[in-house]
Amino acid sequence: MLDKDGMEVPATILSFCTFYLHPTFENPVRKISTIPFTLEESGWGEFDMKIVCHFKGKAGQFSIYHDLSFADNAYAVDYTIDVPYYLPEFRPFLEKDFDLPAIDADPEPYKGGTKWLREVPFLDEDQVTEFVQKILNNSAVQSEVEKRDKMDTFYMYLGQLPDDLIDELGYFIQNRGMEDSNDSKAQLKQEDDSEIFGDI
């Protein structure tokens, strides 16, 4: 990898990389856990090789799709990746080779009322599903998701979500209890009516 000065340095931020070779290779899935994470093999010629690399500190992973070609005896391809520099447990691995932006230098977080966030851990399974679906259905979030490989892990701050989406989520949480309460009251009223009038 290239450091802050554009100099090549060991990829010490990685824990391991998994190479997915052509199916004609024996053991086509190879896990390499030592720097420089290189693989030497002979066999099938040109093919698209997938490489999945994992960051240290369980900070996620990224995928590279390398077009393996023998048109040249040797060639180099540069890849750009997104690095979760904001994760506290991962930042120490980056500080040696990179100038990291301060967390406070990130875009200002959403300043609206977010006390409703405390209620999220108490949602039931159906409510969690609906909550997550509201996020995934948002066009801005969909656009960001479509930029990523489906196998990659990535993170979004609350402050990165559109303000209107945060308002919608807050409204959903704050009014969910009222809806459940109204459902319960309706059920109780129905039971009371049954006791008074009996079955018809």
Short mmCIF file of N, CA and C in Angstrom, two decimals, residues 80-183:
data_model
loop_
_atom_site.label_atom_id
_atom_site.label_comp_id
_atom_site.label_asym_id
_atom_site.label_seq_id
_atom_site.Cartn_x
_atom_site.Cartn_y
_atom_site.Cartn_z
N THR A 80 -8.09 1.60 -5.29
CA THR A 80 -8.45 2.54 -4.23
C THR A 80 -9.53 1.92 -3.36
N ILE A 81 -9.35 1.98 -2.05
CA ILE A 81 -10.32 1.39 -1.13
C ILE A 81 -10.74 2.44 -0.10
N ASP A 82 -11.89 2.20 0.52
CA ASP A 82 -12.35 3.03 1.62
C ASP A 82 -11.92 2.38 2.93
N VAL A 83 -11.31 3.17 3.80
CA VAL A 83 -10.77 2.66 5.06
C VAL A 83 -11.56 3.25 6.23
N PRO A 84 -12.04 2.43 7.15
CA PRO A 84 -12.81 2.94 8.30
C PRO A 84 -11.92 3.58 9.36
N TYR A 85 -11.34 4.73 9.01
CA TYR A 85 -10.39 5.39 9.91
C TYR A 85 -11.04 5.88 11.20
N TYR A 86 -12.37 5.97 11.20
CA TYR A 86 -13.09 6.53 12.35
C TYR A 86 -13.29 5.52 13.48
N LEU A 87 -12.97 4.24 13.24
CA LEU A 87 -13.14 3.23 14.28
C LEU A 87 -11.98 3.32 15.27
N PRO A 88 -12.26 3.56 16.55
CA PRO A 88 -11.20 3.74 17.55
C PRO A 88 -10.22 2.58 17.61
N GLU A 89 -10.72 1.35 17.48
CA GLU A 89 -9.85 0.18 17.60
C GLU A 89 -8.97 -0.02 16.36
N PHE A 90 -9.31 0.67 15.27
CA PHE A 90 -8.56 0.51 14.03
C PHE A 90 -7.58 1.65 13.77
N ARG A 91 -7.84 2.80 14.32
CA ARG A 91 -7.00 3.98 14.08
C ARG A 91 -5.52 3.75 14.40
N PRO A 92 -5.17 3.04 15.48
CA PRO A 92 -3.74 2.84 15.78
C PRO A 92 -2.98 2.16 14.65
N PHE A 93 -3.64 1.29 13.89
CA PHE A 93 -2.96 0.61 12.79
C PHE A 93 -2.69 1.57 11.62
N LEU A 94 -3.43 2.65 11.54
CA LEU A 94 -3.29 3.60 10.44
C LEU A 94 -2.34 4.74 10.76
N GLU A 95 -2.23 5.08 12.03
CA GLU A 95 -1.49 6.28 12.42
C GLU A 95 -0.01 6.24 12.06
N LYS A 96 0.54 5.06 11.93
CA LYS A 96 1.96 4.94 11.60
C LYS A 96 2.27 5.48 10.20
N ASP A 97 1.39 5.26 9.27
CA ASP A 97 1.68 5.59 7.86
C ASP A 97 0.79 6.68 7.27
N PHE A 98 -0.20 7.13 8.02
CA PHE A 98 -1.14 8.10 7.45
C PHE A 98 -1.45 9.23 8.42
N ASP A 99 -1.75 10.39 7.85
CA ASP A 99 -2.27 11.51 8.63
C ASP A 99 -3.79 11.36 8.64
N LEU A 100 -4.33 11.10 9.81
CA LEU A 100 -5.76 10.83 9.90
C LEU A 100 -6.54 12.09 10.25
N PRO A 101 -7.68 12.27 9.61
CA PRO A 101 -8.53 13.41 10.00
C PRO A 101 -9.10 13.16 11.39
N ALA A 102 -9.19 14.21 12.16
CA ALA A 102 -9.78 14.07 13.48
C ALA A 102 -11.25 13.72 13.35
N ILE A 103 -11.74 12.93 14.27
CA ILE A 103 -13.15 12.56 14.23
C ILE A 103 -14.03 13.80 14.27
N ASP A 104 -13.60 14.82 15.05
CA ASP A 104 -14.38 16.05 15.16
C ASP A 104 -14.40 16.83 13.85
N ALA A 105 -13.47 16.47 12.93
CA ALA A 105 -13.41 17.19 11.66
C ALA A 105 -14.41 16.66 10.65
N ASP A 106 -15.10 15.57 11.00
CA ASP A 106 -16.10 15.00 10.11
C ASP A 106 -17.29 15.95 10.00
N PRO A 107 -18.15 15.75 9.02
CA PRO A 107 -19.35 16.59 8.92
C PRO A 107 -20.11 16.61 10.23
N GLU A 108 -20.69 17.76 10.56
CA GLU A 108 -21.39 17.89 11.82
C GLU A 108 -22.52 16.89 11.91
N PRO A 109 -22.66 16.25 13.06
CA PRO A 109 -23.75 15.28 13.22
C PRO A 109 -25.10 15.98 13.21
N TYR A 110 -26.11 15.20 12.99
CA TYR A 110 -27.47 15.72 12.98
C TYR A 110 -27.79 16.35 14.33
N LYS A 111 -28.30 17.58 14.30
CA LYS A 111 -28.52 18.33 15.53
C LYS A 111 -29.96 18.25 16.02
N GLY A 112 -30.80 17.54 15.31
CA GLY A 112 -32.18 17.42 15.75
C GLY A 112 -32.27 16.55 16.99
N GLY A 113 -33.50 16.47 17.53
CA GLY A 113 -33.67 15.65 18.72
C GLY A 113 -33.48 14.17 18.41
N THR A 114 -32.60 13.53 19.14
CA THR A 114 -32.33 12.10 18.89
C THR A 114 -32.45 11.28 20.17
N LYS A 115 -33.22 11.79 21.14
CA LYS A 115 -33.41 11.03 22.37
C LYS A 115 -34.11 9.70 22.09
N TRP A 116 -34.83 9.66 20.98
CA TRP A 116 -35.55 8.44 20.61
C TRP A 116 -34.61 7.28 20.33
N LEU A 117 -33.33 7.58 20.08
CA LEU A 117 -32.36 6.51 19.82
C LEU A 117 -32.27 5.53 20.99
N ARG A 118 -32.51 6.04 22.19
CA ARG A 118 -32.43 5.18 23.37
C ARG A 118 -33.49 4.09 23.36
N GLU A 119 -34.53 4.30 22.56
CA GLU A 119 -35.62 3.32 22.50
C GLU A 119 -35.35 2.20 21.51
N VAL A 120 -34.38 2.39 20.63
CA VAL A 120 -34.12 1.40 19.57
C VAL A 120 -33.83 0.00 20.13
N PRO A 121 -32.99 -0.14 21.19
CA PRO A 121 -32.71 -1.49 21.70
C PRO A 121 -33.93 -2.22 22.23
N PHE A 122 -35.03 -1.48 22.47
CA PHE A 122 -36.21 -2.10 23.06
C PHE A 122 -37.28 -2.45 22.02
N LEU A 123 -36.96 -2.26 20.74
CA LEU A 123 -37.90 -2.62 19.69
C LEU A 123 -38.01 -4.13 19.59
N ASP A 124 -39.20 -4.61 19.23
CA ASP A 124 -39.33 -6.05 19.00
C ASP A 124 -38.86 -6.37 17.58
N GLU A 125 -38.90 -7.64 17.24
CA GLU A 125 -38.33 -8.09 15.96
C GLU A 125 -39.02 -7.44 14.76
N ASP A 126 -40.34 -7.35 14.79
CA ASP A 126 -41.06 -6.74 13.68
C ASP A 126 -40.74 -5.26 13.55
N GLN A 127 -40.61 -4.59 14.68
CA GLN A 127 -40.31 -3.16 14.67
C GLN A 127 -38.90 -2.90 14.15
N VAL A 128 -37.96 -3.76 14.53
CA VAL A 128 -36.58 -3.62 14.04
C VAL A 128 -36.55 -3.79 12.53
N THR A 129 -37.29 -4.79 12.04
CA THR A 129 -37.35 -5.03 10.60
C THR A 129 -37.89 -3.80 9.87
N GLU A 130 -38.95 -3.23 10.39
CA GLU A 130 -39.55 -2.05 9.76
C GLU A 130 -38.61 -0.85 9.84
N PHE A 131 -37.92 -0.70 10.97
CA PHE A 131 -36.96 0.39 11.17
C PHE A 131 -35.83 0.32 10.14
N VAL A 132 -35.25 -0.88 9.99
CA VAL A 132 -34.15 -1.07 9.04
C VAL A 132 -34.63 -0.87 7.61
N GLN A 133 -35.85 -1.34 7.32
CA GLN A 133 -36.38 -1.22 5.97
C GLN A 133 -36.57 0.24 5.57
N LYS A 134 -36.96 1.07 6.54
CA LYS A 134 -37.11 2.49 6.26
C LYS A 134 -35.78 3.10 5.84
N ILE A 135 -34.69 2.65 6.47
CA ILE A 135 -33.36 3.15 6.12
C ILE A 135 -32.98 2.68 4.72
N LEU A 136 -33.17 1.38 4.46
CA LEU A 136 -32.75 0.81 3.18
C LEU A 136 -33.59 1.32 2.01
N ASN A 137 -34.82 1.73 2.28
CA ASN A 137 -35.69 2.22 1.21
C ASN A 137 -35.39 3.66 0.82
N ASN A 138 -34.59 4.34 1.63
CA ASN A 138 -34.26 5.73 1.33
C ASN A 138 -33.36 5.80 0.09
N SER A 139 -33.68 6.68 -0.84
CA SER A 139 -32.95 6.75 -2.11
C SER A 139 -31.48 7.10 -1.91
N ALA A 140 -31.18 7.99 -0.96
CA ALA A 140 -29.78 8.38 -0.72
C ALA A 140 -28.98 7.20 -0.17
N VAL A 141 -29.59 6.44 0.72
CA VAL A 141 -28.92 5.26 1.28
C VAL A 141 -28.74 4.21 0.20
N GLN A 142 -29.77 3.99 -0.62
CA GLN A 142 -29.67 3.02 -1.71
C GLN A 142 -28.53 3.38 -2.65
N SER A 143 -28.38 4.65 -2.95
CA SER A 143 -27.31 5.10 -3.84
C SER A 143 -25.94 4.77 -3.25
N GLU A 144 -25.79 4.94 -1.93
CA GLU A 144 -24.52 4.65 -1.28
C GLU A 144 -24.26 3.15 -1.24
N VAL A 145 -25.31 2.36 -0.99
CA VAL A 145 -25.17 0.91 -0.93
C VAL A 145 -24.77 0.35 -2.29
N GLU A 146 -25.34 0.89 -3.35
CA GLU A 146 -25.07 0.39 -4.70
C GLU A 146 -23.62 0.62 -5.13
N LYS A 147 -22.92 1.52 -4.46
CA LYS A 147 -21.52 1.77 -4.78
C LYS A 147 -20.61 0.67 -4.23
N ARG A 148 -21.14 -0.13 -3.31
CA ARG A 148 -20.32 -1.12 -2.61
C ARG A 148 -20.55 -2.52 -3.16
N ASP A 149 -19.53 -3.35 -2.97
CA ASP A 149 -19.69 -4.76 -3.28
C ASP A 149 -20.62 -5.38 -2.24
N LYS A 150 -21.48 -6.28 -2.68
CA LYS A 150 -22.47 -6.86 -1.78
C LYS A 150 -21.85 -7.62 -0.63
N MET A 151 -20.61 -8.08 -0.80
CA MET A 151 -19.94 -8.86 0.24
C MET A 151 -19.15 -7.97 1.20
N ASP A 152 -19.03 -6.70 0.88
CA ASP A 152 -18.24 -5.80 1.73
C ASP A 152 -19.05 -5.34 2.94
N THR A 153 -18.34 -5.05 4.02
CA THR A 153 -18.93 -4.46 5.20
C THR A 153 -18.58 -2.98 5.24
N PHE A 154 -19.56 -2.14 5.43
CA PHE A 154 -19.25 -0.72 5.58
C PHE A 154 -20.20 -0.11 6.62
N TYR A 155 -19.84 1.05 7.10
CA TYR A 155 -20.56 1.67 8.20
C TYR A 155 -21.00 3.08 7.81
N MET A 156 -22.12 3.50 8.40
CA MET A 156 -22.60 4.86 8.20
C MET A 156 -22.92 5.47 9.56
N TYR A 157 -22.45 6.68 9.79
CA TYR A 157 -22.82 7.42 10.99
C TYR A 157 -24.27 7.87 10.90
N LEU A 158 -24.87 8.09 12.05
CA LEU A 158 -26.21 8.67 12.05
C LEU A 158 -26.20 10.01 11.33
N GLY A 159 -25.14 10.79 11.54
CA GLY A 159 -25.04 12.10 10.92
C GLY A 159 -24.90 12.06 9.41
N GLN A 160 -24.60 10.87 8.85
CA GLN A 160 -24.49 10.74 7.40
C GLN A 160 -25.84 10.49 6.74
N LEU A 161 -26.84 10.13 7.54
CA LEU A 161 -28.17 9.89 6.98
C LEU A 161 -28.85 11.23 6.69
N PRO A 162 -29.68 11.28 5.66
CA PRO A 162 -30.40 12.52 5.35
C PRO A 162 -31.27 12.96 6.53
N ASP A 163 -31.37 14.26 6.74
CA ASP A 163 -32.14 14.78 7.87
C ASP A 163 -33.60 14.33 7.82
N ASP A 164 -34.18 14.29 6.62
CA ASP A 164 -35.58 13.88 6.53
C ASP A 164 -35.77 12.43 6.93
N LEU A 165 -34.76 11.59 6.64
CA LEU A 165 -34.83 10.19 7.04
C LEU A 165 -34.74 10.07 8.56
N ILE A 166 -33.85 10.84 9.17
CA ILE A 166 -33.72 10.80 10.63
C ILE A 166 -35.01 11.25 11.28
N ASP A 167 -35.63 12.29 10.72
CA ASP A 167 -36.91 12.75 11.25
C ASP A 167 -37.97 11.66 11.14
N GLU A 168 -37.96 10.95 10.01
CA GLU A 168 -38.93 9.87 9.80
C GLU A 168 -38.71 8.74 10.80
N LEU A 169 -37.44 8.39 11.04
CA LEU A 169 -37.13 7.33 11.99
C LEU A 169 -37.54 7.74 13.40
N GLY A 170 -37.27 9.00 13.75
CA GLY A 170 -37.66 9.49 15.07
C GLY A 170 -39.16 9.45 15.27
N TYR A 171 -39.90 9.86 14.24
CA TYR A 171 -41.36 9.83 14.32
C TYR A 171 -41.85 8.40 14.49
N PHE A 172 -41.23 7.49 13.75
CA PHE A 172 -41.62 6.08 13.83
C PHE A 172 -41.43 5.55 15.25
N ILE A 173 -40.26 5.83 15.85
CA ILE A 173 -39.97 5.34 17.19
C ILE A 173 -40.89 5.98 18.22
N GLN A 174 -41.05 7.28 18.14
CA GLN A 174 -41.81 8.00 19.14
C GLN A 174 -43.29 7.66 19.11
N ASN A 175 -43.79 7.27 17.95
CA ASN A 175 -45.21 6.98 17.83
C ASN A 175 -45.51 5.48 17.84
N ARG A 176 -44.45 4.68 17.87
CA ARG A 176 -44.67 3.23 17.85
C ARG A 176 -45.38 2.78 19.11
N GLY A 177 -44.96 3.31 20.24
CA GLY A 177 -45.59 2.94 21.51
C GLY A 177 -47.05 3.34 21.56
N MET A 178 -47.37 4.50 20.95
CA MET A 178 -48.75 4.96 20.92
C MET A 178 -49.61 4.03 20.10
N GLU A 179 -49.05 3.54 18.96
CA GLU A 179 -49.80 2.62 18.10
C GLU A 179 -50.07 1.31 18.83
N ASP A 180 -49.01 0.82 19.53
CA ASP A 180 -49.18 -0.42 20.28
C ASP A 180 -50.22 -0.23 21.38
N SER A 181 -50.18 0.95 22.04
CA SER A 181 -51.12 1.23 23.11
C SER A 181 -52.54 1.30 22.57
N ASN A 182 -52.72 1.94 21.41
CA ASN A 182 -54.04 2.03 20.79
C ASN A 182 -54.56 0.66 20.41
N ASP A 183 -53.65 -0.20 19.91
CA ASP A 183 -54.05 -1.57 19.56
C ASP A 183 -54.53 -2.31 20.80
#
